[in-house]
Every structure is written in structure tokens, then in C-alpha cells.
Amino acid sequence: KNAIERDERRLTELGRRCVEIFVFAHIF
Amino acid sequence: YWDTDENDNESGKKPSELFGKFTWRIEKISQVNKRELRSIVFEVGGYKWYILIYPQGCDVHNHLSLFLCVANPDKLRPAVVNKDPKKSKYSDTLHWFWKKEHDWGWKKFMELSQVLDGFVVNDTLVIKAQVQVIREKKSRPFRCFDCTYRRELVRVYLTSVEQICRHSIEERRGKLGKLIEDKVRWSRNHLSREKTEVILKEVVKQFFIEKEVASTLVMDSLYSGLNMLESQSISKKGRAKLLDTEETPDPMVSIDKDMFVLADDMLLLLERAILEPFP
């Protein structure tokens, strides 16, 4: 179960970083 | 950051109504001498579908070819079921179906020798399709609706999602890196917000419409990442909860109504965006 939760967090964090970098790339 | 039907307040069908499964049992498979076999028609998300297989391959040798067929915009996920569930073969893809391209699948879905190794039992082959119909909304990532299937995708595709995200982030970092050298040009209050819809359209275009990637899981990752940013913007409780289990960097971007807003001083954030390790 811990491994699944870790994967889930990783997936969410990856998605968040992608959205953030798109905001930066757009604004700048 | 993974929500359910209850908090999906968009109009139209509920997520659970857009997802469906179909199992096709092909008995006496060894006696089949037709070039192609069609399943019966089944319905998911208001569309009719059928599976098409070529037991001896479609223009290829030694492979089972497998396609999902329909006539409207959708996404598909077929799988062949092994007697050992851990060995079942899963293949996931996104596809925009249209009039002239109403089928989508894999010519080399599986080698024939592999088909005989546990997939054909008592001369019966079982094929399972899981179909998710995507609402046409270009300014929002979408999620994978079925929890079990999503877990299977994470097991199979997480590494490739990482590679895709890394490539995308590093490409943009490279461009931002050139900007940061020109510090005088930037001030705190200029160019610090943009409509969420404008940016999310770019995100969806990059990962879905331009077909740089064809996996549900990338879109699902973006969906939950966006939910995380929203939660962190609305309430600090969400963040505190996350920190209980793992240290996560502060968000660089917050969401204010329908705008993305930079969460700190522009140059500090720019440094972070470029230098912070890949998650």
C-alpha cells in the first residue's frame, strides 16, 4: 500500500511541476 | 487530489457513465480460420464499440492484431487477460476517432507464441476492453475514471510518464535559463499572472492534441497536479496534510479565481523553476 501511495504522490507532484513550468514558460 | 462523481460538477454525463468494460470470450480459438473476428457491439459513454482482432495478424506475421472500432472522438484501452492476472497484458492509448479513422489499435499487439503461453486456456481467448469517453474540453486535463485500471497504468507506465514530464520541464527550463541572466529587466509586479484557461489549453495541446504522448496517465497526472495546486491555493490544510507524509516544495504558482498567479518574487521563483531538482 505504501508503494502505491508513493507512486500516487509522485504522479501528482510530476503533474504539478508540469503545470507550474507551463505557467512560467507562458508568462516569461 | 483524485476526486469522484460527487464533486464533479461539470455538466453532462457523470464520470462513471463515461467508463465501461467489455469482456469478449472467444471459444475454440484454434479452429478459427477467418482472417478477422469481430466482437458484438457494446455501448460505453453513449457510443457504440466493437473489438476487431486478426488472429494471425493484420499485415504482420506471428502477431495477434487487436483494434477497437467506433465512429466518434474517444479514448480506448484494450487488454488480453492471462490466466495469471499478473501476466495480463495491458496496453493503453488515447485516440481521437473520426469518420475516416474509426478504428485504433495495435497490429503487433502480441506475439502468437505469447498468446499460447497462458492467454489461451481451454482453447478460449479472453479479451477485455476498458473504454473511457472524454468530454470535449480543451482547457482542462482529464483523469482516468477507473481506480483499478488506473493502478494498473501506474504500474506499467509511471516510468514513461516521468520521462515525458522531465523532457517537457527541461525543454522549458532551458528557455527560462536564458531569461534569468537579464535580472535588471524584471520587476516584482509585472507579468505575474495569466488566465488558467489560456495556460491549460497549452498544456492539453502539448500532451494530447499534438499527440506527443498517447497515455491516459500523463493527462491524469496533470489533472491531479492541477487539483493539488487548487487545493493548496484554497486551503493550507491540504498542504499540511501532504507534508505529514512527505516533504513537498512550496507551490510556485497559486490559483486565484480563474488566474494562475506567481506565488513569490519573480526572480526567486525563476531560480527555483530552473534549479529545483526534478520531482
mmCIF file of N, CA and C in Angstrom, chain A residues 4-28, chain B residues 150 158 162 165 173 179 191 194 202 221 224-225 228 232 246 248-249 251-253 266 276-279:
data_model
loop_
_atom_site.group_PDB
_atom_site.id
_atom_site.type_symbol
_atom_site.label_atom_id
_atom_site.label_comp_id
_atom_site.label_asym_id
_atom_site.label_seq_id
_atom_site.Cartn_x
_atom_site.Cartn_y
_atom_site.Cartn_z
ATOM 1 N N ILE A 4 2.063 2.068 -3.409
ATOM 2 C CA ILE A 4 1.019 2.672 -4.236
ATOM 3 C C ILE A 4 0.864 4.154 -3.897
ATOM 4 N N GLU A 5 0.838 4.445 -2.591
ATOM 5 C CA GLU A 5 0.699 5.843 -2.171
ATOM 6 C C GLU A 5 1.881 6.679 -2.643
ATOM 7 N N ARG A 6 3.065 6.081 -2.588
ATOM 8 C CA ARG A 6 4.253 6.812 -3.029
ATOM 9 C C ARG A 6 4.151 7.115 -4.529
ATOM 10 N N ASP A 7 3.717 6.132 -5.300
ATOM 11 C CA ASP A 7 3.544 6.336 -6.740
ATOM 12 C C ASP A 7 2.509 7.422 -7.013
ATOM 13 N N GLU A 8 1.415 7.386 -6.237
ATOM 14 C CA GLU A 8 0.360 8.388 -6.422
ATOM 15 C C GLU A 8 0.904 9.794 -6.173
ATOM 16 N N ARG A 9 1.663 9.922 -5.084
ATOM 17 C CA ARG A 9 2.225 11.243 -4.763
ATOM 18 C C ARG A 9 3.177 11.706 -5.855
ATOM 19 N N ARG A 10 3.943 10.763 -6.341
ATOM 20 C CA ARG A 10 4.928 11.078 -7.372
ATOM 21 C C ARG A 10 4.225 11.568 -8.634
ATOM 22 N N LEU A 11 3.153 10.872 -8.974
ATOM 23 C CA LEU A 11 2.392 11.218 -10.164
ATOM 24 C C LEU A 11 1.797 12.623 -10.037
ATOM 25 N N THR A 12 1.233 12.907 -8.862
ATOM 26 C CA THR A 12 0.640 14.228 -8.624
ATOM 27 C C THR A 12 1.711 15.315 -8.659
ATOM 28 N N GLU A 13 2.847 15.039 -8.025
ATOM 29 C CA GLU A 13 3.923 16.032 -7.983
ATOM 30 C C GLU A 13 4.468 16.298 -9.388
ATOM 31 N N LEU A 14 4.598 15.246 -10.170
ATOM 32 C CA LEU A 14 5.053 15.424 -11.559
ATOM 33 C C LEU A 14 4.076 16.308 -12.321
ATOM 34 N N GLY A 15 2.792 16.036 -12.150
ATOM 35 C CA GLY A 15 1.765 16.823 -12.839
ATOM 36 C C GLY A 15 1.795 18.268 -12.394
ATOM 37 N N ARG A 16 1.979 18.460 -11.087
ATOM 38 C CA ARG A 16 2.014 19.830 -10.567
ATOM 39 C C ARG A 16 3.202 20.596 -11.146
ATOM 40 N N ARG A 17 4.362 19.935 -11.170
ATOM 41 C CA ARG A 17 5.544 20.619 -11.702
ATOM 42 C C ARG A 17 5.376 20.949 -13.180
ATOM 43 N N CYS A 18 4.733 20.062 -13.910
ATOM 44 C CA CYS A 18 4.499 20.334 -15.332
ATOM 45 C C CYS A 18 3.609 21.551 -15.508
ATOM 46 N N VAL A 19 2.505 21.613 -14.742
ATOM 47 C CA VAL A 19 1.598 22.756 -14.864
ATOM 48 C C VAL A 19 2.351 24.038 -14.495
ATOM 49 N N GLU A 20 3.139 23.986 -13.410
ATOM 50 C CA GLU A 20 3.880 25.179 -12.980
ATOM 51 C C GLU A 20 4.858 25.651 -14.057
ATOM 52 N N ILE A 21 5.558 24.712 -14.635
ATOM 53 C CA ILE A 21 6.567 25.120 -15.620
ATOM 54 C C ILE A 21 5.894 25.698 -16.871
ATOM 55 N N PHE A 22 4.709 25.216 -17.170
ATOM 56 C CA PHE A 22 3.967 25.795 -18.294
ATOM 57 C C PHE A 22 3.541 27.233 -17.970
ATOM 58 N N VAL A 23 3.185 27.477 -16.714
ATOM 59 C CA VAL A 23 2.819 28.849 -16.318
ATOM 60 C C VAL A 23 4.030 29.760 -16.518
ATOM 61 N N PHE A 24 5.195 29.311 -16.056
ATOM 62 C CA PHE A 24 6.412 30.112 -16.212
ATOM 63 C C PHE A 24 6.745 30.335 -17.680
ATOM 64 N N ALA A 25 6.721 29.264 -18.415
ATOM 65 C CA ALA A 25 7.092 29.367 -19.828
ATOM 66 C C ALA A 25 6.147 30.319 -20.551
ATOM 67 N N HIS A 26 4.892 30.329 -20.133
ATOM 68 C CA HIS A 26 3.926 31.214 -20.795
ATOM 69 C C HIS A 26 4.148 32.666 -20.384
ATOM 70 N N ILE A 27 4.256 32.871 -19.079
ATOM 71 C CA ILE A 27 4.367 34.247 -18.587
ATOM 72 C C ILE A 27 5.668 34.906 -19.060
ATOM 73 N N PHE A 28 6.744 34.161 -19.046
ATOM 74 C CA PHE A 28 8.032 34.748 -19.444
ATOM 75 C C PHE A 28 8.317 34.569 -20.921
ATOM 76 N N ARG B 150 -6.512 2.362 -13.325
ATOM 77 C CA ARG B 150 -5.534 3.426 -13.139
ATOM 78 C C ARG B 150 -4.300 2.890 -12.390
ATOM 79 N N LEU B 158 4.355 4.416 -15.172
ATOM 80 C CA LEU B 158 4.871 5.534 -14.373
ATOM 81 C C LEU B 158 6.220 6.031 -14.883
ATOM 82 N N GLU B 162 7.201 9.802 -16.215
ATOM 83 C CA GLU B 162 8.333 10.572 -15.679
ATOM 84 C C GLU B 162 9.199 11.124 -16.799
ATOM 85 N N CYS B 165 7.347 13.974 -18.597
ATOM 86 C CA CYS B 165 7.312 15.202 -17.798
ATOM 87 C C CYS B 165 8.707 15.832 -17.737
ATOM 88 N N ARG B 173 12.744 24.781 -19.113
ATOM 89 C CA ARG B 173 13.782 25.321 -18.244
ATOM 90 C C ARG B 173 14.921 25.928 -19.054
ATOM 91 N N LEU B 179 16.592 33.674 -19.751
ATOM 92 C CA LEU B 179 15.952 34.904 -19.273
ATOM 93 C C LEU B 179 16.529 35.391 -17.954
ATOM 94 N N LEU B 191 3.963 41.165 -15.249
ATOM 95 C CA LEU B 191 3.841 39.836 -15.856
ATOM 96 C C LEU B 191 3.821 38.704 -14.832
ATOM 97 N N GLU B 194 -1.723 34.990 -15.328
ATOM 98 C CA GLU B 194 -2.355 34.694 -16.615
ATOM 99 C C GLU B 194 -3.575 33.815 -16.357
ATOM 100 N N GLU B 202 -2.744 25.265 -23.471
ATOM 101 C CA GLU B 202 -1.410 24.925 -23.991
ATOM 102 C C GLU B 202 -0.974 23.552 -23.483
ATOM 103 N N SER B 221 -2.041 12.562 -14.477
ATOM 104 C CA SER B 221 -1.028 13.159 -13.619
ATOM 105 C C SER B 221 -1.196 14.686 -13.586
ATOM 106 N N SER B 224 -4.334 15.579 -11.515
ATOM 107 C CA SER B 224 -4.196 15.564 -10.059
ATOM 108 C C SER B 224 -3.225 16.649 -9.598
ATOM 109 N N GLY B 225 -2.206 16.963 -10.411
ATOM 110 C CA GLY B 225 -1.281 18.052 -10.080
ATOM 111 C C GLY B 225 -2.005 19.394 -10.020
ATOM 112 N N MET B 228 -4.049 19.583 -6.989
ATOM 113 C CA MET B 228 -3.195 19.869 -5.841
ATOM 114 C C MET B 228 -2.950 21.374 -5.729
ATOM 115 N N GLN B 232 -4.118 23.689 -2.645
ATOM 116 C CA GLN B 232 -3.138 24.460 -1.888
ATOM 117 C C GLN B 232 -3.477 25.943 -1.902
ATOM 118 N N GLU B 246 5.258 13.490 3.339
ATOM 119 C CA GLU B 246 6.450 13.704 2.510
ATOM 120 C C GLU B 246 6.691 15.192 2.302
ATOM 121 N N THR B 248 7.232 18.374 0.492
ATOM 122 C CA THR B 248 6.965 18.816 -0.873
ATOM 123 C C THR B 248 7.311 20.289 -0.972
ATOM 124 N N PRO B 249 8.006 20.700 -2.031
ATOM 125 C CA PRO B 249 8.348 22.118 -2.148
ATOM 126 C C PRO B 249 7.096 22.995 -2.176
ATOM 127 N N PRO B 251 4.375 25.529 -3.392
ATOM 128 C CA PRO B 251 3.959 25.755 -4.786
ATOM 129 C C PRO B 251 4.540 27.059 -5.321
ATOM 130 N N MET B 252 4.944 27.051 -6.560
ATOM 131 C CA MET B 252 5.490 28.259 -7.174
ATOM 132 C C MET B 252 4.379 29.100 -7.783
ATOM 133 N N VAL B 253 3.233 28.443 -7.941
ATOM 134 C CA VAL B 253 2.101 29.088 -8.599
ATOM 135 C C VAL B 253 0.868 28.862 -7.741
ATOM 136 N N MET B 266 9.373 37.126 -8.377
ATOM 137 C CA MET B 266 9.554 36.529 -9.701
ATOM 138 C C MET B 266 10.939 35.899 -9.908
ATOM 139 N N GLU B 276 15.489 23.766 -9.169
ATOM 140 C CA GLU B 276 14.960 22.767 -8.251
ATOM 141 C C GLU B 276 14.998 21.367 -8.890
ATOM 142 N N PRO B 277 15.433 20.374 -8.098
ATOM 143 C CA PRO B 277 15.547 19.032 -8.689
ATOM 144 C C PRO B 277 14.213 18.534 -9.237
ATOM 145 N N PHE B 278 14.343 17.722 -10.224
ATOM 146 C CA PHE B 278 13.143 17.094 -10.796
ATOM 147 C C PHE B 278 12.474 16.237 -9.720
ATOM 148 N N PRO B 279 11.127 16.333 -9.616
ATOM 149 C CA PRO B 279 10.475 15.585 -8.517
ATOM 150 C C PRO B 279 10.731 14.090 -8.576
#
